[in-house]
CSV table of C-alpha atoms and ligand atoms in Angstrom, one decimal:
chain,number,residue,atom,x,y,z
A,1,MET,CA,6.0,4.8,-0.8
A,2,ASN,CA,8.1,5.3,-3.9
A,3,ILE,CA,7.1,4.4,-7.5
A,4,ASN,CA,10.2,4.9,-9.6
A,5,GLY,CA,11.5,7.3,-6.9
A,6,VAL,CA,8.3,9.4,-6.7
A,7,PRO,CA,6.4,9.2,-3.4
A,8,HIS,CA,2.7,8.1,-3.7
A,9,ARG,CA,-0.3,7.5,-1.4
A,10,THR,CA,-3.3,5.3,-2.1
A,11,ILE,CA,-6.1,7.8,-1.2
A,12,TRP,CA,-6.6,11.5,-0.8
A,13,LEU,CA,-9.3,14.1,-0.7
A,14,ALA,CA,-9.6,16.7,-3.5
A,15,GLN,CA,-12.0,19.1,-5.2
A,16,ASP,CA,-13.7,18.5,-8.5
A,17,ALA,CA,-13.8,21.3,-11.1
A,18,ASP,CA,-17.2,22.5,-9.7
A,19,GLY,CA,-15.8,22.7,-6.2
A,20,SER,CA,-17.4,19.5,-4.9
A,21,ALA,CA,-15.4,17.1,-2.7
A,22,ILE,CA,-14.1,14.0,-4.4
A,23,VAL,CA,-11.9,11.1,-3.3
A,24,TRP,CA,-9.0,9.9,-5.4
A,25,THR,CA,-7.8,6.3,-5.1
A,26,LEU,CA,-5.8,3.7,-6.9
A,27,ASP,CA,-7.9,1.4,-9.0
A,28,GLN,CA,-6.5,-1.9,-7.7
A,29,ARG,CA,-8.7,-4.0,-10.0
A,30,LYS,CA,-6.3,-3.3,-12.9
A,31,MET,CA,-3.1,-3.8,-11.1
A,32,PRO,CA,-0.3,-4.8,-11.6
A,33,HIS,CA,-0.8,-4.2,-15.3
A,34,PHE,CA,-2.2,-0.7,-15.2
A,35,PHE,CA,-1.6,2.0,-12.7
A,36,ASP,CA,-4.7,4.2,-12.7
A,37,PHE,CA,-6.2,6.5,-10.2
A,38,ILE,CA,-10.0,6.8,-10.1
A,39,ALA,CA,-12.2,9.6,-8.7
A,40,LEU,CA,-15.0,8.5,-6.3
A,41,LYS,CA,-17.5,11.3,-6.4
A,42,SER,CA,-20.2,10.1,-3.9
A,43,SER,CA,-20.7,8.0,-0.8
A,44,ALA,CA,-22.5,5.5,-3.1
A,45,GLU,CA,-19.4,5.2,-5.2
A,46,ILE,CA,-17.2,4.7,-2.1
A,47,ILE,CA,-19.5,1.8,-1.1
A,48,VAL,CA,-19.2,0.1,-4.5
A,49,ALA,CA,-15.4,0.6,-4.4
A,50,ILE,CA,-15.2,-1.1,-1.0
A,51,GLU,CA,-17.6,-3.9,-1.9
A,52,GLU,CA,-16.1,-4.6,-5.3
A,53,MET,CA,-12.5,-4.3,-4.0
A,54,TRP,CA,-11.5,-1.4,-6.3
A,55,LEU,CA,-9.6,-0.6,-3.1
A,56,ARG,CA,-9.0,-3.1,-0.3
A,57,GLY,CA,-7.0,-3.8,2.8
A,58,ALA,CA,-8.2,-3.1,6.3
A,59,PRO,CA,-6.6,0.3,7.0
A,60,LEU,CA,-7.3,1.6,3.5
A,61,ILE,CA,-11.0,0.5,3.8
A,62,GLY,CA,-11.1,2.4,7.1
A,63,ALA,CA,-9.7,5.6,5.5
A,64,ALA,CA,-12.1,5.2,2.5
A,65,ALA,CA,-15.1,4.8,4.9
A,66,ALA,CA,-14.1,7.9,6.8
A,67,LEU,CA,-13.8,9.9,3.6
A,68,GLY,CA,-17.1,8.3,2.3
A,69,PHE,CA,-18.8,9.5,5.5
A,70,TYR,CA,-17.6,13.0,4.7
A,71,LEU,CA,-18.9,12.8,1.2
A,72,ALA,CA,-22.3,11.7,2.6
A,73,THR,CA,-22.5,14.9,4.7
A,74,THR,CA,-22.1,17.0,1.5
A,75,GLU,CA,-24.9,15.1,-0.2
A,76,ILE,CA,-27.7,16.1,2.2
A,77,ASP,CA,-30.1,19.0,1.2
A,78,LYS,CA,-29.1,21.9,3.3
A,79,ASN,CA,-32.7,22.6,4.3
A,80,ALA,CA,-33.3,19.0,5.4
A,81,SER,CA,-34.4,18.9,9.1
A,82,ASP,CA,-33.5,15.2,9.3
A,83,TRP,CA,-30.0,15.7,8.1
A,84,ARG,CA,-28.5,13.8,11.1
A,85,GLU,CA,-30.8,10.7,10.4
A,86,GLN,CA,-29.9,10.9,6.6
A,87,ILE,CA,-26.2,10.9,7.3
A,88,THR,CA,-26.5,8.1,9.8
A,89,GLU,CA,-28.5,6.0,7.3
A,90,ILE,CA,-25.7,6.3,4.7
A,91,ALA,CA,-23.1,5.6,7.4
A,92,GLU,CA,-24.8,2.3,8.1
A,93,LYS,CA,-24.6,1.4,4.4
A,94,ILE,CA,-20.9,2.2,4.3
A,95,ARG,CA,-20.4,0.1,7.5
A,96,ALA,CA,-22.1,-2.9,5.9
A,97,SER,CA,-20.0,-2.8,2.7
A,98,ARG,CA,-17.5,-5.4,4.0
A,99,PRO,CA,-17.8,-7.4,7.2
A,100,THR,CA,-14.4,-8.7,8.3
A,101,ALA,CA,-12.0,-5.7,8.4
A,102,VAL,CA,-12.9,-4.0,11.7
A,103,ASN,CA,-11.2,-0.7,10.6
A,104,LEU,CA,-14.4,0.0,8.6
A,105,ASN,CA,-16.6,-0.2,11.7
A,106,TRP,CA,-14.0,1.8,13.7
A,107,ALA,CA,-13.9,4.6,11.2
A,108,ILE,CA,-17.7,4.9,11.0
A,109,GLN,CA,-18.0,4.8,14.7
A,110,ARG,CA,-15.4,7.5,15.2
A,111,GLN,CA,-17.3,9.7,12.6
A,112,LEU,CA,-20.7,9.0,14.2
A,113,SER,CA,-19.5,10.0,17.7
A,114,ILE,CA,-18.2,13.3,16.3
A,115,LEU,CA,-21.4,13.8,14.3
A,116,ALA,CA,-23.3,13.6,17.7
A,117,LYS,CA,-21.5,16.9,18.7
A,118,ALA,CA,-22.5,18.8,15.5
A,119,LYS,CA,-25.2,21.4,16.0
A,120,ASN,CA,-26.1,21.8,12.3
A,121,LEU,CA,-25.2,20.3,8.9
A,122,ASN,CA,-22.5,22.8,8.2
A,123,GLU,CA,-20.8,21.9,11.4
A,124,ALA,CA,-21.3,18.2,10.6
A,125,GLN,CA,-19.5,18.7,7.3
A,126,ASN,CA,-16.6,20.5,8.9
A,127,PHE,CA,-16.2,17.9,11.6
A,128,ALA,CA,-16.5,14.9,9.2
A,129,GLN,CA,-13.9,16.4,6.8
A,130,GLN,CA,-11.4,17.0,9.6
A,131,THR,CA,-12.0,13.6,11.1
A,132,ALA,CA,-11.5,11.9,7.7
A,133,LEU,CA,-8.3,13.8,7.1
A,134,ASP,CA,-7.1,13.0,10.6
A,135,ILE,CA,-7.7,9.3,10.0
A,136,VAL,CA,-5.7,9.4,6.8
A,137,GLU,CA,-2.8,11.1,8.4
A,138,GLU,CA,-2.8,9.0,11.5
A,139,ASP,CA,-2.7,5.8,9.4
A,140,VAL,CA,0.5,7.0,7.8
A,141,GLU,CA,2.1,7.7,11.2
A,142,ILE,CA,0.8,4.4,12.7
A,143,CYS,CA,2.3,2.3,9.8
A,144,LYS,CA,5.6,4.2,10.1
A,145,GLN,CA,5.8,3.4,13.8
A,146,ILE,CA,4.9,-0.3,13.1
A,147,GLY,CA,7.9,-0.2,10.7
A,148,ALA,CA,10.2,1.3,13.2
A,149,HIS,CA,9.3,-1.4,15.8
A,150,GLY,CA,9.4,-4.3,13.3
A,151,LEU,CA,12.7,-3.2,12.0
A,152,SER,CA,14.4,-4.1,15.3
A,153,ILE,CA,13.3,-7.8,14.7
A,154,ILE,CA,14.7,-7.9,11.2
A,155,GLU,CA,17.9,-6.2,12.4
A,156,ALA,CA,18.4,-8.7,15.2
A,157,ILE,CA,18.1,-11.6,12.7
A,158,SER,CA,20.5,-9.9,10.3
A,159,ASN,CA,23.0,-9.2,13.1
A,160,GLN,CA,23.3,-12.9,13.8
A,161,ALA,CA,24.8,-13.4,10.3
A,162,PRO,CA,25.4,-10.0,8.7
A,163,ASP,CA,26.3,-11.4,5.3
A,164,LYS,CA,23.2,-13.5,5.1
A,165,ILE,CA,20.0,-12.3,3.5
A,166,VAL,CA,17.0,-12.2,5.8
A,167,ASN,CA,14.2,-14.2,4.2
A,168,ILE,CA,10.7,-13.0,5.1
A,169,LEU,CA,7.5,-14.7,4.0
A,170,THR,CA,4.3,-12.7,3.7
A,171,HIS,CA,0.7,-13.5,2.7
A,172,CYS,CA,-1.8,-11.4,0.8
A,173,ASN,CA,-1.1,-7.7,0.5
A,174,ALA,CA,-0.6,-5.8,3.8
A,175,GLY,CA,1.6,-3.3,2.0
A,176,TRP,CA,1.2,0.4,1.4
A,177,LEU,CA,-1.5,-0.5,-1.2
A,178,ALA,CA,-3.6,-1.9,1.7
A,179,CYS,CA,-3.1,1.3,3.8
A,180,VAL,CA,-2.5,4.9,3.0
A,181,ASP,CA,1.3,4.5,3.0
A,182,TRP,CA,4.1,2.2,4.3
A,183,GLY,CA,1.8,-0.8,4.9
A,184,THR,CA,1.6,-2.8,8.1
A,185,ALA,CA,3.5,-6.1,7.3
A,186,THR,CA,5.7,-4.4,4.8
A,187,ALA,CA,6.6,-1.3,6.8
A,188,PRO,CA,9.4,-3.1,8.7
A,189,ILE,CA,10.6,-4.6,5.4
A,190,TYR,CA,10.8,-1.2,3.7
A,191,GLN,CA,12.6,0.3,6.7
A,192,ALA,CA,15.1,-2.6,6.8
A,193,HIS,CA,15.7,-2.4,3.1
A,194,ASP,CA,16.1,1.4,3.2
A,195,LYS,CA,18.6,1.0,6.0
A,196,GLY,CA,20.7,-1.3,3.9
A,197,ILE,CA,19.8,-4.6,5.6
A,198,LYS,CA,19.7,-7.4,3.0
A,199,VAL,CA,16.1,-8.7,2.9
A,200,HIS,CA,14.3,-10.9,0.5
A,201,VAL,CA,10.5,-11.5,0.6
A,202,TRP,CA,8.7,-14.7,-0.3
A,203,VAL,CA,5.4,-13.4,-1.7
A,204,ASP,CA,2.4,-15.8,-1.4
A,205,GLU,CA,0.3,-15.4,-4.5
A,206,THR,CA,-2.8,-15.4,-2.3
A,207,ARG,CA,-5.6,-17.1,-4.3
A,208,PRO,CA,-8.2,-16.4,-5.3
A,209,ARG,CA,-7.8,-12.6,-5.8
A,210,ASN,CA,-4.0,-12.9,-6.0
A,211,GLN,CA,-3.3,-9.9,-3.9
A,212,GLY,CA,0.3,-11.2,-3.2
A,213,ALA,CA,1.2,-11.9,-6.9
A,214,SER,CA,-0.4,-8.7,-8.2
A,215,LEU,CA,-0.1,-6.1,-5.5
A,216,THR,CA,2.6,-7.1,-3.0
A,217,ALA,CA,5.0,-8.1,-5.7
A,218,TRP,CA,4.3,-4.9,-7.6
A,219,GLU,CA,4.9,-2.6,-4.7
A,220,LEU,CA,8.0,-4.4,-3.5
A,221,GLY,CA,9.4,-4.3,-7.0
A,222,LYS,CA,8.7,-0.6,-7.4
A,223,HIS,CA,10.5,0.2,-4.2
A,224,GLY,CA,13.4,-2.1,-5.2
A,225,VAL,CA,12.9,-4.8,-2.5
A,226,PRO,CA,14.1,-8.2,-3.7
A,227,HIS,CA,11.3,-10.7,-3.7
A,228,THR,CA,10.0,-14.0,-5.3
A,229,ILE,CA,6.4,-14.9,-5.9
A,230,ILE,CA,5.5,-18.4,-4.7
A,231,PRO,CA,2.3,-20.5,-5.0
A,232,ASP,CA,0.3,-20.4,-1.8
A,233,ASN,CA,1.1,-24.0,-1.0
A,234,ALA,CA,4.9,-23.6,-1.3
A,235,GLY,CA,5.6,-21.9,2.1
A,236,GLY,CA,5.6,-25.0,4.2
A,237,HIS,CA,8.2,-26.6,2.0
A,238,LEU,CA,10.4,-23.5,2.1
A,239,MET,CA,10.2,-23.5,5.8
A,240,GLN,CA,11.3,-27.2,6.0
A,241,GLN,CA,14.3,-26.3,3.9
A,242,GLY,CA,15.3,-23.5,6.3
A,243,ARG,CA,14.7,-20.8,3.7
A,244,VAL,CA,12.3,-18.7,5.7
A,245,ASP,CA,13.7,-16.7,8.7
A,246,MET,CA,10.4,-15.1,9.7
A,247,CYS,CA,6.8,-14.6,8.6
A,248,ILE,CA,5.1,-11.2,8.8
A,249,VAL,CA,1.4,-10.9,7.9
A,250,GLY,CA,-1.2,-8.1,8.3
A,251,THR,CA,-4.6,-8.6,9.8
A,252,ASP,CA,-8.2,-7.5,9.3
A,253,ARG,CA,-9.3,-8.0,12.9
A,254,VAL,CA,-7.7,-9.1,16.2
A,255,THR,CA,-9.8,-10.1,19.2
A,256,ARG,CA,-9.1,-9.5,22.9
A,257,ASN,CA,-7.3,-12.8,23.2
A,258,GLY,CA,-5.0,-12.2,20.2
A,259,ASP,CA,-6.9,-14.5,17.7
A,260,THR,CA,-6.2,-13.0,14.3
A,261,ALA,CA,-8.4,-12.8,11.2
A,262,ASN,CA,-6.4,-12.4,8.0
A,263,LYS,CA,-6.7,-13.3,4.3
A,264,ILE,CA,-7.7,-17.0,3.8
A,265,GLY,CA,-4.6,-19.2,4.0
A,266,THR,CA,-2.8,-17.3,6.8
A,267,TYR,CA,-3.7,-20.0,9.3
A,268,LEU,CA,-2.0,-22.7,7.3
A,269,LYS,CA,1.2,-20.6,7.1
A,270,ALA,CA,1.1,-20.1,10.9
A,271,LEU,CA,0.8,-23.9,11.4
A,272,ALA,CA,3.7,-24.5,9.1
A,273,ALA,CA,5.8,-21.8,10.9
A,274,HIS,CA,4.9,-23.4,14.2
A,275,ASP,CA,6.0,-26.8,13.1
A,276,ASN,CA,9.3,-25.5,11.7
A,277,ASN,CA,10.2,-23.1,14.6
A,278,VAL,CA,9.9,-20.1,12.3
A,279,PRO,CA,8.8,-16.9,14.1
A,280,PHE,CA,5.3,-15.8,13.0
A,281,TYR,CA,4.5,-12.1,13.4
A,282,VAL,CA,1.3,-10.2,13.0
A,283,ALA,CA,1.6,-6.4,12.2
A,284,LEU,CA,-1.3,-4.7,13.8
A,285,PRO,CA,-2.4,-1.1,13.9
A,286,SER,CA,-4.5,-0.3,16.9
A,287,THR,CA,-7.4,0.5,14.5
A,288,THR,CA,-7.6,-3.2,13.7
A,289,MET,CA,-8.1,-4.3,17.3
A,290,ASP,CA,-11.6,-5.4,18.2
A,291,PHE,CA,-12.1,-4.7,21.9
A,292,GLU,CA,-15.7,-6.0,21.6
A,293,LEU,CA,-14.9,-9.6,20.7
A,294,GLN,CA,-13.3,-12.0,23.1
A,295,THR,CA,-12.1,-14.7,20.6
A,296,GLY,CA,-11.7,-15.4,16.9
A,297,ALA,CA,-14.7,-17.6,16.8
A,298,GLU,CA,-16.9,-14.5,17.0
A,299,ILE,CA,-15.3,-12.8,14.0
A,300,PRO,CA,-17.7,-12.6,11.0
A,301,ILE,CA,-15.9,-14.2,8.0
A,302,GLU,CA,-16.8,-12.7,4.6
A,303,THR,CA,-17.9,-15.1,1.9
A,304,ARG,CA,-17.3,-13.8,-1.5
A,305,SER,CA,-18.6,-14.7,-5.0
A,306,GLU,CA,-17.6,-18.1,-6.4
A,307,ARG,CA,-16.7,-16.3,-9.6
A,308,GLU,CA,-13.4,-15.1,-7.9
A,309,VAL,CA,-12.4,-18.8,-7.6
A,310,LYS,CA,-13.6,-20.0,-11.0
A,311,TYR,CA,-12.2,-17.2,-13.1
A,312,ILE,CA,-8.8,-15.6,-13.3
A,313,GLN,CA,-7.8,-12.2,-14.7
A,314,GLY,CA,-4.6,-11.5,-16.6
A,315,LEU,CA,-3.1,-9.4,-19.4
A,316,HIS,CA,-3.7,-10.6,-23.0
A,317,GLU,CA,-2.4,-8.6,-25.9
A,318,GLY,CA,-2.4,-5.4,-23.9
A,319,THR,CA,-5.9,-5.7,-22.4
A,320,LEU,CA,-7.2,-7.3,-19.2
A,321,LYS,CA,-9.1,-10.6,-19.8
A,322,GLU,CA,-10.9,-12.9,-17.5
A,323,VAL,CA,-10.8,-16.7,-18.3
A,324,LEU,CA,-12.6,-19.6,-16.8
A,325,LEU,CA,-10.3,-21.9,-14.8
A,326,THR,CA,-12.6,-24.6,-13.6
A,327,PRO,CA,-15.4,-26.8,-15.0
A,328,ASN,CA,-18.2,-24.4,-15.6
A,329,ASP,CA,-20.6,-26.4,-13.6
A,330,SER,CA,-18.5,-27.1,-10.5
A,331,PRO,CA,-19.5,-25.1,-7.5
A,332,ALA,CA,-16.8,-23.1,-5.6
A,333,LEU,CA,-16.6,-21.9,-2.0
A,334,ASN,CA,-14.8,-18.6,-1.3
A,335,TYR,CA,-14.2,-17.6,2.3
A,336,GLY,CA,-12.3,-14.4,2.3
A,337,PHE,CA,-10.5,-14.8,5.6
A,338,ASP,CA,-9.5,-17.3,8.2
A,339,VAL,CA,-8.6,-17.0,11.9
A,340,THR,CA,-5.1,-17.8,13.2
A,341,PRO,CA,-5.3,-18.8,16.9
A,342,ALA,CA,-3.1,-16.6,19.2
A,343,LYS,CA,-1.1,-19.6,20.3
A,344,TYR,CA,0.6,-19.7,16.9
A,345,ILE,CA,1.6,-16.0,16.9
A,346,THR,CA,5.1,-15.3,18.2
A,347,ALA,CA,4.4,-11.6,18.7
A,348,PHE,CA,2.3,-8.6,17.5
A,349,ILE,CA,4.1,-5.7,15.9
A,350,THR,CA,2.0,-2.6,16.8
A,351,GLU,CA,2.6,1.2,16.6
A,352,LYS,CA,3.0,1.1,20.3
A,353,GLY,CA,5.7,-1.6,20.4
A,354,ILE,CA,6.1,-5.4,20.1
A,355,CYS,CA,4.1,-7.7,22.4
A,356,THR,CA,2.7,-11.2,22.9
A,357,ALA,CA,-1.0,-12.0,22.9
A,358,ALA,CA,-1.0,-11.9,26.7
A,359,GLU,CA,0.3,-8.3,26.6
A,360,LEU,CA,-1.8,-7.1,23.7
A,361,LEU,CA,-4.8,-5.6,25.6
A,362,LYS,CA,-2.5,-3.7,27.9
A,363,ILE,CA,-0.3,-2.2,25.2
A,364,MET,CA,-3.3,-1.3,23.0
A,365,ASN,CA,-5.1,0.4,25.9
A,366,ASP,CA,-2.1,2.4,27.0
B,1,MRU,O1,-9.8,-8.9,1.0
B,1,MRU,P1,-8.7,-7.9,1.1
B,1,MRU,O2,-7.7,-7.8,0.1
B,1,MRU,O3,-9.3,-6.5,1.5
B,1,MRU,O4,-8.0,-8.5,2.4
B,1,MRU,C1,-7.5,-7.7,3.4
B,1,MRU,C2,-6.0,-7.8,3.3
B,1,MRU,O5,-5.4,-7.1,2.6
B,1,MRU,C3,-5.3,-8.8,4.1
B,1,MRU,O6,-6.1,-9.7,4.8
B,1,MRU,C4,-4.2,-8.1,4.8
B,1,MRU,O7,-3.3,-9.1,5.1
B,1,MRU,C5,-4.6,-7.3,6.0
B,1,MRU,S1,-4.9,-5.7,5.6
B,1,MRU,C6,-3.4,-4.9,6.0
């Protein structure tokens, strides 16, 4: 998407001065105050970047994992007879770097099944590079298609009262910063805005890491989309006041029955939307569908450090500072995700079309 009119992506493959492969990505730890790209030079650095959330968001994690797999193939001694085992070992470490976003597992699985066809290390490197590049490009196209389908929903609401602004609530960051480009939940919003439809986004701050306040607000602002940051617990009140026309959220994993894991707090928004007859949409690339799991109860939910709850980062006199928010001795609990049952989801917006939970498996398999 555009930053001050210039198109950008979150991740790409390049060559270092010595010819070795490197991955460039946005360092999201410093956002929104600093906009810095960082070079990841090894599969080990990709693992740290995923674990420590230098980059985050299910589709972007999948793309980074695929590129990390390619870097792994370049790290093996060309005379090693066990090159396949060595690559597989690194792949398993990448796969274990974060548990909830299924795109990570999907990308590694896709790379491993192509690795099985390689007859030698050179071929493995070529296959892995092409697969990683394909995954990156496909993600852009998938998100664009999600946008095209989701646009029809926003357009329909706008057509009911063309002078009225369509108010959309979103949680966390499922924008282009969480993907390669466009975003999942934001793609319909960007396309509506670009088409001249009047939209305004309520941006949940999304404690504890504040992906909404720091990332979604930043990217919407850079693209010129009107938005307002709200505390996480304000959404229900706004819905009661009739100030939310629809919710769109992203997801990290959707099971066969349509249960949806997303950033912690999503479930409460779905409950409030249900109680207030506000349509609640989940934007879902097929890469986030988990065909192995039947229901949300089976989804592994990541628990992160209590430090993320107890400290908060901000800008002080030009530098980033972390400050303690809570009593130092109080324990904190930090589940990264929750599961919204399918019954609270009005429809899924996928790259293949819009569907209910009952239609999801069919549309994703087609
Ligand atoms: O912990 P994060 O920031 O990696 O969380 C993932 C997310 O960005 C959200 O859950 C998002 O809504 C889904 S990813 C498009």
